Coordinates of C-alpha atoms (C1' of nucleotides) in Angstrom, one line a residue:
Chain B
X1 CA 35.6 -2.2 -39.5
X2 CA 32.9 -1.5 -42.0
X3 CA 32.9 -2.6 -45.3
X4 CA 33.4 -0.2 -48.5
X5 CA 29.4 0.1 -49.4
X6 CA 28.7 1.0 -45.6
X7 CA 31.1 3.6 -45.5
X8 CA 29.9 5.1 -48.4
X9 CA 26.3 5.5 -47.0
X10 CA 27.6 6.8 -43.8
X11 CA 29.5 9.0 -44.9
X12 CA 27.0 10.3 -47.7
X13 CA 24.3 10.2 -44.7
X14 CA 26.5 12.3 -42.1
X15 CA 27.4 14.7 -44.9
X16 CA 24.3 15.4 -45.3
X17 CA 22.9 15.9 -42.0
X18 CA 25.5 16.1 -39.2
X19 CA 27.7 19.5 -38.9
X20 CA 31.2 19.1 -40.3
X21 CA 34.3 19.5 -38.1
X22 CA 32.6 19.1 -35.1
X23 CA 32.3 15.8 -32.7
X24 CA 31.0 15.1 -29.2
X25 CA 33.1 12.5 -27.0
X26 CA 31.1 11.1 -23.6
X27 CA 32.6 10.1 -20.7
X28 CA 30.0 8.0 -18.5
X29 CA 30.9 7.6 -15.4
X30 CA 29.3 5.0 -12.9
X31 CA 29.6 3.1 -10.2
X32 CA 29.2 -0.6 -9.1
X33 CA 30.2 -2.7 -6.3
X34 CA 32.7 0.4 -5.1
X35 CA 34.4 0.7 -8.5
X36 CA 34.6 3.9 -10.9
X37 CA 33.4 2.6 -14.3
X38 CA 33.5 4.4 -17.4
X39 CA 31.8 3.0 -20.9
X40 CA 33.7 2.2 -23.8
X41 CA 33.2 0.9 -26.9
X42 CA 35.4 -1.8 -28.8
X43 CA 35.8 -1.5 -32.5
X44 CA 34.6 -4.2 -34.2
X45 CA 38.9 -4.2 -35.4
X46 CA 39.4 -6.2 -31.9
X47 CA 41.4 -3.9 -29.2
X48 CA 40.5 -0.5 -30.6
X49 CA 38.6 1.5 -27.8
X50 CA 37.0 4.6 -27.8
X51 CA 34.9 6.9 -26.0
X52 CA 31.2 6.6 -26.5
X53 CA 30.8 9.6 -29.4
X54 CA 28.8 10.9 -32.2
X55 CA 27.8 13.9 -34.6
X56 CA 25.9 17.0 -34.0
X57 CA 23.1 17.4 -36.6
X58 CA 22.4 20.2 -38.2
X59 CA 20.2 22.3 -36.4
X60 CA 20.8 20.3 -33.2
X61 CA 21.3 21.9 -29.8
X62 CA 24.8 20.3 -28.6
X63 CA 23.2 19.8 -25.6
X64 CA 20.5 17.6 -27.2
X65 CA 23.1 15.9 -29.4
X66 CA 25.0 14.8 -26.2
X67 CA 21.8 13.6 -24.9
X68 CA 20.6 11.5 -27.9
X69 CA 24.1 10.2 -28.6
X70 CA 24.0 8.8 -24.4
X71 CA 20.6 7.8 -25.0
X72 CA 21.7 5.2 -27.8
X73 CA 24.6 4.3 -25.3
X74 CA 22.7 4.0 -22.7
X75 CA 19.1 3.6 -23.2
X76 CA 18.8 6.3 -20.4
X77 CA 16.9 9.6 -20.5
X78 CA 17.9 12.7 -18.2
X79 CA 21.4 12.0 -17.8
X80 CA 23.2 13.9 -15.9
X81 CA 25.4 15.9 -18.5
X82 CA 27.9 18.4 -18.1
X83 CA 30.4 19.8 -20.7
X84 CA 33.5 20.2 -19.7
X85 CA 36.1 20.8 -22.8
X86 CA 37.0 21.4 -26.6
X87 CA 39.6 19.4 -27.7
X88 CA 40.9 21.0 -30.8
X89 CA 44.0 20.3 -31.9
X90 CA 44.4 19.9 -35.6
X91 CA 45.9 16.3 -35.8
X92 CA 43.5 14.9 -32.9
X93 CA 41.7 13.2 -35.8
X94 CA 44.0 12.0 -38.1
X95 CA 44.4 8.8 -36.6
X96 CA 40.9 8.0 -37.2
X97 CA 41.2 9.2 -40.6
X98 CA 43.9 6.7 -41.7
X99 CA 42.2 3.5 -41.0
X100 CA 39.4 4.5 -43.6
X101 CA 41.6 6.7 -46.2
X102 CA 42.2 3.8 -48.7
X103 CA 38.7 2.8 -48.9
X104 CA 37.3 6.5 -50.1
X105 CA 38.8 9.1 -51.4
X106 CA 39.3 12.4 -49.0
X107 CA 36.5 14.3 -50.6
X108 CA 33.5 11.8 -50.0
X109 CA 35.1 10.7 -46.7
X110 CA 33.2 11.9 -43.8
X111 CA 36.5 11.1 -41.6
X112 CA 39.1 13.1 -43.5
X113 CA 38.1 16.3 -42.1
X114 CA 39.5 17.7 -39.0
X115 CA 37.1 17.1 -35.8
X116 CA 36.7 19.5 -32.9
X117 CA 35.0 16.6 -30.1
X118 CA 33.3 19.1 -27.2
X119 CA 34.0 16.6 -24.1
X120 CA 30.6 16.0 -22.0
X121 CA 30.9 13.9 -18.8
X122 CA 27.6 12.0 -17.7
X123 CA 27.1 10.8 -14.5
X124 CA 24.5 7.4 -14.3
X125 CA 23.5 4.7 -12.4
X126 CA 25.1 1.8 -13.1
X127 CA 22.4 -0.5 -12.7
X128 CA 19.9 1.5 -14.7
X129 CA 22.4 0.9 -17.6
X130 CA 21.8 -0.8 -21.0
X131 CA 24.8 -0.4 -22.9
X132 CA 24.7 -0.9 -26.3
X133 CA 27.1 -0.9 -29.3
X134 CA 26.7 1.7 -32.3
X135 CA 27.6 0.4 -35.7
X136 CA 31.3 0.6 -35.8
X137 CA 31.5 -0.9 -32.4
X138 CA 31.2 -4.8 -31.5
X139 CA 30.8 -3.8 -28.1
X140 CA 29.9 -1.3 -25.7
X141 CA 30.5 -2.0 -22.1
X142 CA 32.1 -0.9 -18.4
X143 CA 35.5 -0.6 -17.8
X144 CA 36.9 -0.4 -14.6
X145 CA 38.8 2.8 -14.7
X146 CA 42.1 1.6 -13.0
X147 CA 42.2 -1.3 -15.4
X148 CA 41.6 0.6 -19.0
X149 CA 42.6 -0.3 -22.2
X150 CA 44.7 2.1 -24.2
X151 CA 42.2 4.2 -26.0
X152 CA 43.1 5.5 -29.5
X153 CA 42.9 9.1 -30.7
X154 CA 43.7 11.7 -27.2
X155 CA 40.6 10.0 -25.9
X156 CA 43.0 9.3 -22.9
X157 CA 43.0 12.8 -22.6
X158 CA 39.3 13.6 -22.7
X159 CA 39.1 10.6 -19.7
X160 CA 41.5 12.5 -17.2
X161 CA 40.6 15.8 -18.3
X162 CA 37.2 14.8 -17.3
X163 CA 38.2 12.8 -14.0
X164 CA 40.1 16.1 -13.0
X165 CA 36.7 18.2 -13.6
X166 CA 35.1 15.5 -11.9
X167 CA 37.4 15.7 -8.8
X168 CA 37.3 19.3 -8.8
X169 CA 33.7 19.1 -9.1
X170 CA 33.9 17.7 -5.7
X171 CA 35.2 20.5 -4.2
X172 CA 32.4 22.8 -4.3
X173 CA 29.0 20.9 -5.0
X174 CA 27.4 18.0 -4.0
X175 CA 27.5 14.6 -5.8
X176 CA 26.1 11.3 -5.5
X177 CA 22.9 11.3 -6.7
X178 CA 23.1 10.6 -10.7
X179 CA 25.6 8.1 -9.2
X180 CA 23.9 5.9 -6.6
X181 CA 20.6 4.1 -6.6
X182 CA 17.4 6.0 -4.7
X183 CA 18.6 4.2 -1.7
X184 CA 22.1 3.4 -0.2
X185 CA 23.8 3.6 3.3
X186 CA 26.0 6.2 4.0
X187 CA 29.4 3.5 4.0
X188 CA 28.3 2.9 0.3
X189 CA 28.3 6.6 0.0
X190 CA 31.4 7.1 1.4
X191 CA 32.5 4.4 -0.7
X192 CA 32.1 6.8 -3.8
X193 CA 33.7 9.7 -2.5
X194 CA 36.6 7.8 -1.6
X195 CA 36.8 6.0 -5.0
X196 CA 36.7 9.4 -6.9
X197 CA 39.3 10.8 -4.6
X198 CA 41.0 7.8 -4.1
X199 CA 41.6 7.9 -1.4
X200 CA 40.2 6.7 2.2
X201 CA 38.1 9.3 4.4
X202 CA 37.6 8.8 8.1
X203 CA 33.9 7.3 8.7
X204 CA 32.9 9.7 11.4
X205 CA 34.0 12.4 10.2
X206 CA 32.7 11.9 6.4
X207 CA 29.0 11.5 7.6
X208 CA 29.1 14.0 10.1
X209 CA 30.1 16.5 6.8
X210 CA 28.0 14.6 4.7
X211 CA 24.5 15.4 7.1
X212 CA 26.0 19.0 7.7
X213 CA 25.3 19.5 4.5
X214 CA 21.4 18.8 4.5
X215 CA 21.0 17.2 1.5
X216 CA 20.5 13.9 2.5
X217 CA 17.4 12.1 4.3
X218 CA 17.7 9.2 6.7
X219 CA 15.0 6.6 6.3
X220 CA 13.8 5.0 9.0
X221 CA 14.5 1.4 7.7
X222 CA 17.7 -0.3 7.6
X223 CA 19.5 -2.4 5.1
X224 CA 19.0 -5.5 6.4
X225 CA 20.5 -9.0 4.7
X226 CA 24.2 -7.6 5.7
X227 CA 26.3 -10.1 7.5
X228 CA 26.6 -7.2 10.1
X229 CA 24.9 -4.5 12.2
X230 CA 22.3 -2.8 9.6
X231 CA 22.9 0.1 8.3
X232 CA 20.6 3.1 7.9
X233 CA 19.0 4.0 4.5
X234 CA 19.5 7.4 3.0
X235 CA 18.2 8.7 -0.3
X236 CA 19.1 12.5 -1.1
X237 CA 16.9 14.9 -0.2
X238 CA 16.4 16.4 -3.8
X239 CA 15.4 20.1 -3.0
X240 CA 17.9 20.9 -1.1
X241 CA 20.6 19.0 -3.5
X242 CA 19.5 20.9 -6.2
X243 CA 20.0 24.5 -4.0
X244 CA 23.4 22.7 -3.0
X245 CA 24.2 22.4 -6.7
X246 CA 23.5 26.0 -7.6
X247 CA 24.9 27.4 -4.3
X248 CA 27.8 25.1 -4.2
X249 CA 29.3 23.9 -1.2
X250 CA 32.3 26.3 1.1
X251 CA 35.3 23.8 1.4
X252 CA 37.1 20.9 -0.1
X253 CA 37.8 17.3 1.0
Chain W
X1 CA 28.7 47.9 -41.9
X2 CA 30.6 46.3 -44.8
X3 CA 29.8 47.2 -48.5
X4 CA 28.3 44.1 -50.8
X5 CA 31.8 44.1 -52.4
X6 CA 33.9 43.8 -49.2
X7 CA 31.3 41.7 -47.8
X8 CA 32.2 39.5 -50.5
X9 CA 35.5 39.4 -50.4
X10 CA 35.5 39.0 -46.9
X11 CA 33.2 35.5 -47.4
X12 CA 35.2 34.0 -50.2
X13 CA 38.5 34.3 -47.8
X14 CA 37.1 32.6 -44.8
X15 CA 35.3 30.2 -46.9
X16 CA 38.9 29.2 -48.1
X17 CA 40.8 29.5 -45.0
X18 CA 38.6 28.8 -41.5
X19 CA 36.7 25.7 -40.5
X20 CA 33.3 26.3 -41.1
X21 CA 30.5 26.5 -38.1
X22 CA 33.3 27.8 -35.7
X23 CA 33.6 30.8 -34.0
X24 CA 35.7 32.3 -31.3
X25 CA 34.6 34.6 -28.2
X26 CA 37.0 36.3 -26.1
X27 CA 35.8 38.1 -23.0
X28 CA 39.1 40.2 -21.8
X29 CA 39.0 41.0 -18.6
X30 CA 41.0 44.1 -17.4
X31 CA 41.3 46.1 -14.0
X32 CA 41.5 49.7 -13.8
X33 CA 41.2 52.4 -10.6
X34 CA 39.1 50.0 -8.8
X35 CA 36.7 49.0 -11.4
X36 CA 36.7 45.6 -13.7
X37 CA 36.7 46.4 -17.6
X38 CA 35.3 44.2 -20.3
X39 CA 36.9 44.8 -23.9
X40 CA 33.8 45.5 -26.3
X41 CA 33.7 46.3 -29.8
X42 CA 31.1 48.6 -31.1
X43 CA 30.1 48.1 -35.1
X44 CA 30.2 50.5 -37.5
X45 CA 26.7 50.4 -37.2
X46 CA 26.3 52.7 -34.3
X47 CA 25.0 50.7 -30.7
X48 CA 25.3 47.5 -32.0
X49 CA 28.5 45.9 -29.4
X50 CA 29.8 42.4 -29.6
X51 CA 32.7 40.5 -27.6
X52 CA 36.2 40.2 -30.0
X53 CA 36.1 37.2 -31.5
X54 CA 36.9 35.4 -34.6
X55 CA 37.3 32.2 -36.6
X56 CA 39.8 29.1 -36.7
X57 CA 42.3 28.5 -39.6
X58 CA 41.7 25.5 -41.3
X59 CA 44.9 23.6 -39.5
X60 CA 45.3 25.6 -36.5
X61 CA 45.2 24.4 -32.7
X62 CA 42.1 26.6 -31.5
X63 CA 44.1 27.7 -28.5
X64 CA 46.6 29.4 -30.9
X65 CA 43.5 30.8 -33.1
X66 CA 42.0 32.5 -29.3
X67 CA 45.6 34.1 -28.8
X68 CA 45.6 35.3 -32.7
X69 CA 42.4 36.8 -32.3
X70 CA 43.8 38.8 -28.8
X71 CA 46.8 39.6 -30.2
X72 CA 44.9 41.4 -33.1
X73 CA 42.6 42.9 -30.5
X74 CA 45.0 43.9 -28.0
X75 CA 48.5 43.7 -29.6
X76 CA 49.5 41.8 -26.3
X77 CA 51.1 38.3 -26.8
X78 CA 51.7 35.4 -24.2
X79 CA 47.9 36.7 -22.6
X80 CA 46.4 34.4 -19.8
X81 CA 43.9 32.3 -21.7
X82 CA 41.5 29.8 -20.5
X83 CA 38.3 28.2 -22.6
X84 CA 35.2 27.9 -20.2
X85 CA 32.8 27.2 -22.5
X86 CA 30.8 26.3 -26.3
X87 CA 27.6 28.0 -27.2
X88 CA 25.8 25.9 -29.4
X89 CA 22.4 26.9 -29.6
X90 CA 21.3 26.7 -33.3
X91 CA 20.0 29.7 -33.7
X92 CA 22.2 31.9 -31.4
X93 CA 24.1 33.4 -34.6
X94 CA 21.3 33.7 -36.6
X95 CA 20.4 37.4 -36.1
X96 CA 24.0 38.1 -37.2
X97 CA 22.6 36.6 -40.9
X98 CA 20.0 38.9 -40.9
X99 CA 22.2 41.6 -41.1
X100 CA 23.7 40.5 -44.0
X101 CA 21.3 38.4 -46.1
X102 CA 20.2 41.3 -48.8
X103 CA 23.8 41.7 -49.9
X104 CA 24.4 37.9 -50.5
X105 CA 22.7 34.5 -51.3
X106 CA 23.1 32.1 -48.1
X107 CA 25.6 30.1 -50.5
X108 CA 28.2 32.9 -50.8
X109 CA 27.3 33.9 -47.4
X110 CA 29.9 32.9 -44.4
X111 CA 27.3 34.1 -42.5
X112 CA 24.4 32.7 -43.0
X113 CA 25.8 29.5 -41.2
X114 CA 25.0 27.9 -38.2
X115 CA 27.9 28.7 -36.0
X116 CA 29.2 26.9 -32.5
X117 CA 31.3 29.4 -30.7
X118 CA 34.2 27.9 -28.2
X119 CA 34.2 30.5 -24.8
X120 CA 37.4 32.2 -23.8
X121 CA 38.3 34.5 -21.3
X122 CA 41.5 36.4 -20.8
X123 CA 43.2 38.2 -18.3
X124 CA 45.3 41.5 -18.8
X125 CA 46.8 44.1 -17.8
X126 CA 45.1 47.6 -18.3
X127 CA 47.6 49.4 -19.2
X128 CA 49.8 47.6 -20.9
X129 CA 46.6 47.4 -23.8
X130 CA 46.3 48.6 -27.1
X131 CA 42.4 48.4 -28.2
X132 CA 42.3 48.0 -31.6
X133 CA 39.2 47.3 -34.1
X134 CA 38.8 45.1 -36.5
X135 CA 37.7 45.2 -40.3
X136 CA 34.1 45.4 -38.8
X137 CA 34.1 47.2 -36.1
X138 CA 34.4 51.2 -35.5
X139 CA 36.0 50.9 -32.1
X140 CA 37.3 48.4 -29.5
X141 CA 37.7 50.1 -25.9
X142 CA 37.3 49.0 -22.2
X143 CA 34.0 49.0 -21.3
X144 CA 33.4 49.3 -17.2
X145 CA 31.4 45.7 -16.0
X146 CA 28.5 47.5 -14.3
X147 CA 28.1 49.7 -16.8
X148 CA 27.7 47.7 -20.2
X149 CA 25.7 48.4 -23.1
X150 CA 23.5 46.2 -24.7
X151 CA 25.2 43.2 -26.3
X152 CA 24.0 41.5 -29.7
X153 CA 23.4 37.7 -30.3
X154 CA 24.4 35.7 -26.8
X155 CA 26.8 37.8 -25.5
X156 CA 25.6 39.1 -22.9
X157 CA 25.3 35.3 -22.0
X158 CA 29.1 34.5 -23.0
X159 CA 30.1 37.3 -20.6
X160 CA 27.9 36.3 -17.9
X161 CA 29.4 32.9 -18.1
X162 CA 32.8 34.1 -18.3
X163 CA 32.6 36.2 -15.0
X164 CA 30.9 33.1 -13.1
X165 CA 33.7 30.5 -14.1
X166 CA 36.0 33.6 -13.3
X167 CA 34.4 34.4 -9.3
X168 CA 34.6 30.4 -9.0
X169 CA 38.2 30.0 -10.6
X170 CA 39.2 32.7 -7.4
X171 CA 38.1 29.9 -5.1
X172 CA 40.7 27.4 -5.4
X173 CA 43.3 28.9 -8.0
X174 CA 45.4 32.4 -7.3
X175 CA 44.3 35.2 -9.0
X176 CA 45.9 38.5 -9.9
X177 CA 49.2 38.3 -11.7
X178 CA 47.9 39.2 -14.9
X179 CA 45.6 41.6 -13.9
X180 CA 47.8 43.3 -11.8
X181 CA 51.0 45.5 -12.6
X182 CA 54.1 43.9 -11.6
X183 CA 54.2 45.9 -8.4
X184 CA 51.3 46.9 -6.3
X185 CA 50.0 47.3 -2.9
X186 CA 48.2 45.2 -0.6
X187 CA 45.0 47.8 -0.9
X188 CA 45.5 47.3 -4.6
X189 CA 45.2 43.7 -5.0
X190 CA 42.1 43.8 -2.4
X191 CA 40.7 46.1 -4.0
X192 CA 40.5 43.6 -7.2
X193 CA 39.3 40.8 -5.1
X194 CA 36.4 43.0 -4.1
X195 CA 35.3 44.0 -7.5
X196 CA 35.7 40.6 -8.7
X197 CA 33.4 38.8 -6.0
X198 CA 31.6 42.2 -5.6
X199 CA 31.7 42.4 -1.8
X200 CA 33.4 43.9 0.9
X201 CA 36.4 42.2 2.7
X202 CA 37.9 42.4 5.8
X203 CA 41.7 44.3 5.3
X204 CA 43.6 42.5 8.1
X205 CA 41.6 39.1 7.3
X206 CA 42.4 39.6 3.6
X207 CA 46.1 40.4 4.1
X208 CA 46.5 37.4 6.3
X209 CA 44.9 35.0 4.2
X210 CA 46.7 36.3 1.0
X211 CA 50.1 36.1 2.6
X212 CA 49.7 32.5 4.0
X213 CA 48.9 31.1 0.2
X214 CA 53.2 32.0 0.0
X215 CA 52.6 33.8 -3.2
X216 CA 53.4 37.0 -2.7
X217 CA 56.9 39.2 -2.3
X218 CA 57.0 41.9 -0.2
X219 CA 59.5 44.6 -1.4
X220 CA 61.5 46.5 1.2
X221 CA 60.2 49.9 -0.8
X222 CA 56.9 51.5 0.0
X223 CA 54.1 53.5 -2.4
X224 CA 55.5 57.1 -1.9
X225 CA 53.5 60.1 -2.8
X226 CA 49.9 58.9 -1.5
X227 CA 48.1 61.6 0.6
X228 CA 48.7 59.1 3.5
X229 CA 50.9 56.4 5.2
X230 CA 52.9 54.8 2.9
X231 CA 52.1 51.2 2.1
X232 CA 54.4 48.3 1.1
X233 CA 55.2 47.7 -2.2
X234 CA 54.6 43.3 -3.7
X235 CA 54.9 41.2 -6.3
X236 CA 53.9 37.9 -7.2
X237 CA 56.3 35.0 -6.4
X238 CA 55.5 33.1 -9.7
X239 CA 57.4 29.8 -8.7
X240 CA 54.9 29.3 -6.3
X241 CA 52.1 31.2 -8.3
X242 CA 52.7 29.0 -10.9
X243 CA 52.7 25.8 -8.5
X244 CA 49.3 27.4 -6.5
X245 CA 47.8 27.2 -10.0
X246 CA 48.6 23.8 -10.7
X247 CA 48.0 22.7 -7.1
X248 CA 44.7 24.8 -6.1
X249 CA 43.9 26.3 -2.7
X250 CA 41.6 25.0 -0.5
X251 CA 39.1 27.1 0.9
X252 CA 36.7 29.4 -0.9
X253 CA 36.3 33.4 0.2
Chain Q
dT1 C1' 50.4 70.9 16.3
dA2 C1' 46.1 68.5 16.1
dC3 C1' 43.4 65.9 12.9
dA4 C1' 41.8 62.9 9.3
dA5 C1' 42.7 59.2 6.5
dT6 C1' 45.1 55.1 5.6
dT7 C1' 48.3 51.3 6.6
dG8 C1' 50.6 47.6 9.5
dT9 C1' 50.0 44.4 13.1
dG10 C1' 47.8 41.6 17.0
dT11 C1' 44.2 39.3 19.7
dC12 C1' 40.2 36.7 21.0
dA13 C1' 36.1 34.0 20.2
dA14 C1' 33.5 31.1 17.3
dC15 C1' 33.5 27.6 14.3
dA16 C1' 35.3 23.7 11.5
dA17 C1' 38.3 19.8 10.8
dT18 C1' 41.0 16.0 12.6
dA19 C1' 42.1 12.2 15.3
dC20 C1' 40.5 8.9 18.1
dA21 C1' 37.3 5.7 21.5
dC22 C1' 33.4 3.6 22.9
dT23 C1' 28.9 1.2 22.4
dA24 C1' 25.5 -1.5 19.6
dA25 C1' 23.9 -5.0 16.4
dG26 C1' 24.1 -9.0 13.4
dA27 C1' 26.2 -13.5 12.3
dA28 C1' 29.2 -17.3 12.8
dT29 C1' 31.7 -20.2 16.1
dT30 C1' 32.3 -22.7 20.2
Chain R
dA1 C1' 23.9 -19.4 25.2
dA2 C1' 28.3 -17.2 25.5
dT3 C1' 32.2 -15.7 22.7
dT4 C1' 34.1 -13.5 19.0
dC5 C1' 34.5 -11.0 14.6
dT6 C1' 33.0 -7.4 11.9
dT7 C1' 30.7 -3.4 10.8
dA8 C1' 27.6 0.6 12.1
dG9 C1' 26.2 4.6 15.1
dT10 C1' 27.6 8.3 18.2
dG11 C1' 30.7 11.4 21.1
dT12 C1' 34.7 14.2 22.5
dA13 C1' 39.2 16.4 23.0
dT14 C1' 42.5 18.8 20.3
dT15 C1' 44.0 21.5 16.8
dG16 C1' 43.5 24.7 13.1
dT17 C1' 41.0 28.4 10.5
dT18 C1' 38.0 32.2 10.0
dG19 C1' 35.7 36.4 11.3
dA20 C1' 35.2 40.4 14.1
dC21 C1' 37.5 43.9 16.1
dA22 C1' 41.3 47.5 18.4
dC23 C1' 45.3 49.9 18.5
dA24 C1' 49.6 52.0 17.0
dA25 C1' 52.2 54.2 13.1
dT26 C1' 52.7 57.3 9.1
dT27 C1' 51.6 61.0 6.0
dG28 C1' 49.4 65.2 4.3
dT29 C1' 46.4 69.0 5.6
dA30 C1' 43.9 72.4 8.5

DNA sequence: TACAATTGTGTCAACAATACACTAAGAATT
DNA sequence: AATTCTTAGTGTATTGTTGACACAATTGTA
């Protein structure tokens, strides 16, 4: 929780230069040792956790705003970024509201207005991650995302509501490659798939789907190391992904 | 156009009772003898046509302020409404300023701000719609979708988003209830798949595919009065519309 | 009564999805 | 070095779905 003085200041500061009413939530998805994560932050008030978030300034495109806000998250540029709701409800806010209303009074307080958040979903590589804690947080960090904390405001919401997209998602274009480092073997792909879907996919018949769909690239090398028979190396083939992700894909898993 | 003194008026009323920065855009899709129809309003300055849209009460869900604004511009309640996107470029409502910018100083001026407008489309019935204008527009009427005229600010890009998440949404969700009276004929319906996805289908393929999704009623009466044989009348099952739209489908057309 | 237009229904071939089996390679164990 | 365990790579038979197409039935019109 921040003190009285830096309240003020933010509030003065975000007054002045962020749009009123109007919030941007992020829900960063990756993916680590076949886990979904998603990036929270913890309140420096200990078990309050939210989404990563932030303002939109004034004559900011959203888009950019999304992007700067993950880039402080994050430290990563060219996220994958894709906006997928506006939660608007008039009490979605309030919450927030109350923690700060005894410490200014309504008119100078930044979070006594009502917020419209515009849900973005992000898509990185877990590995190229820095996360890193704004000033109301303590921390910033993974969370597995069948073992989450409660999240205050309807960010629970904006989580499934962007899971659901993500799912969806899955249905008609490809996916995989803001998730996965340049190189992975096509179990650690199928990996992915089946931990967005939750649920298990035959191994012959994923990567025979998978490679049908020419976007991925088999190197000729093989992940060696493995206490088993090596695995081939893909990467994705990017041209083609990116015609995939225009055309989009015929049927559903 | 508005005078300076209803102009004014018109400012110090929203000022008081919408959030600022926030607009609404409806795109109302409607089906008519075989062609799609957009709902347009034209200005009172001649040529200049916009999508319906409007602003959100200070404490109102935006969901009920989209349905306020149709009901206003359609006198239909209870419409099929679904948000697909936010337009947030910061200058995308700027030439709607200029218009107005002689008759008051930015500071009196609702619309001389910066405004993020939330993306909805609707689905109606034709006939069962009563176009009506609002305080700024001369007329509201059905416009046909390959026939449009020029739209002002990013409408033309609101609309072109709309019928994309639209030709998409027909790929896993069921479509048709409320475009379609309550009883029509097989032709009929395929006839607005067609002009949806703007390509030919095959009848017998069509019919069989429709009738496997289990969505659809088949009345023991028949179209009289066409100029040839007469064709079965349906309906929609909504039980299982309703659970198709919750569930999705699975392939694409 | 023949004809044109339109609807209802059926079939076959091509393709895609599913279930499942076998072989190969690496590492640890005997 | 042979055996075994585990995981990866590839193939095939079966089933289901989609696309292309043909024919019979109904209605108004020439």
């Amino acid at each position: 929780m921040l003190t009285k003085k830096e309240l003020k200041a933010y509030c003065a500061n975000a007054s002045e230069n962020y749009l009123p009413h109007i919030s941007i939530d992020c829900v960063v998805f990756g993916f680590h040792e076949g886990l979904m994560k998603v990036l929270l932050s913890e309140m420096k008030n200990e078990g309050e956790w939210y989404l990563p978030g932030g303002f939109v300034l004034k004559s900011e495109p959203i888009e950019m705003a999304a992007n700067r806000i993950l880039k402080e998250r994050t430290g990563l540029d060219e996220i994958f970024l894709q906006q997928f709701y506006v939660f608007g409800a008039p009490e979605r806010s309030k919450e927030h509201f109350e923690m700060y209303k005894d410490m200014l009074p309504p008119k100078e307080n930044w979070f006594s207005n009502r917020f419209l958040t515009i849900g973005y979903y992000a898509l990185v590589d877990f590995c190229e991650t820095n996360p890193t804690p704004d000033q109301f947080s303590a921390t910033c960090n993974w969370c597995d995302l069948n073992d989450l904390p409660a999240l205050k405001l309807d960010h629970a919401l904006i989580l499934t509501t962007a899971l659901d997209t993500l799912r969806l998602q899955l249905n008609y274009q490809p996916l995989g490659y803001n998730l996965m480092p340049k190189e992975f073997t096509m179990p650690e792909l199928q990996k992915l798939y089946e931990t967005i879907l939750d649920k298990k996919l035959d191994r012959r018949n994923f990567q025979r789907r998978m490679l049908a769909f020419g976007i991925l690239k088999r190197s000729e090398q093989l992940r060696k190391g493995g206490a088993h028979k090596a695995p081939y190396l893909y990467s994705f083939d990017l041209e083609n992904y990116e015609a995939a992700l225009k055309e989009g894909f015929k049927g559903g898993w």
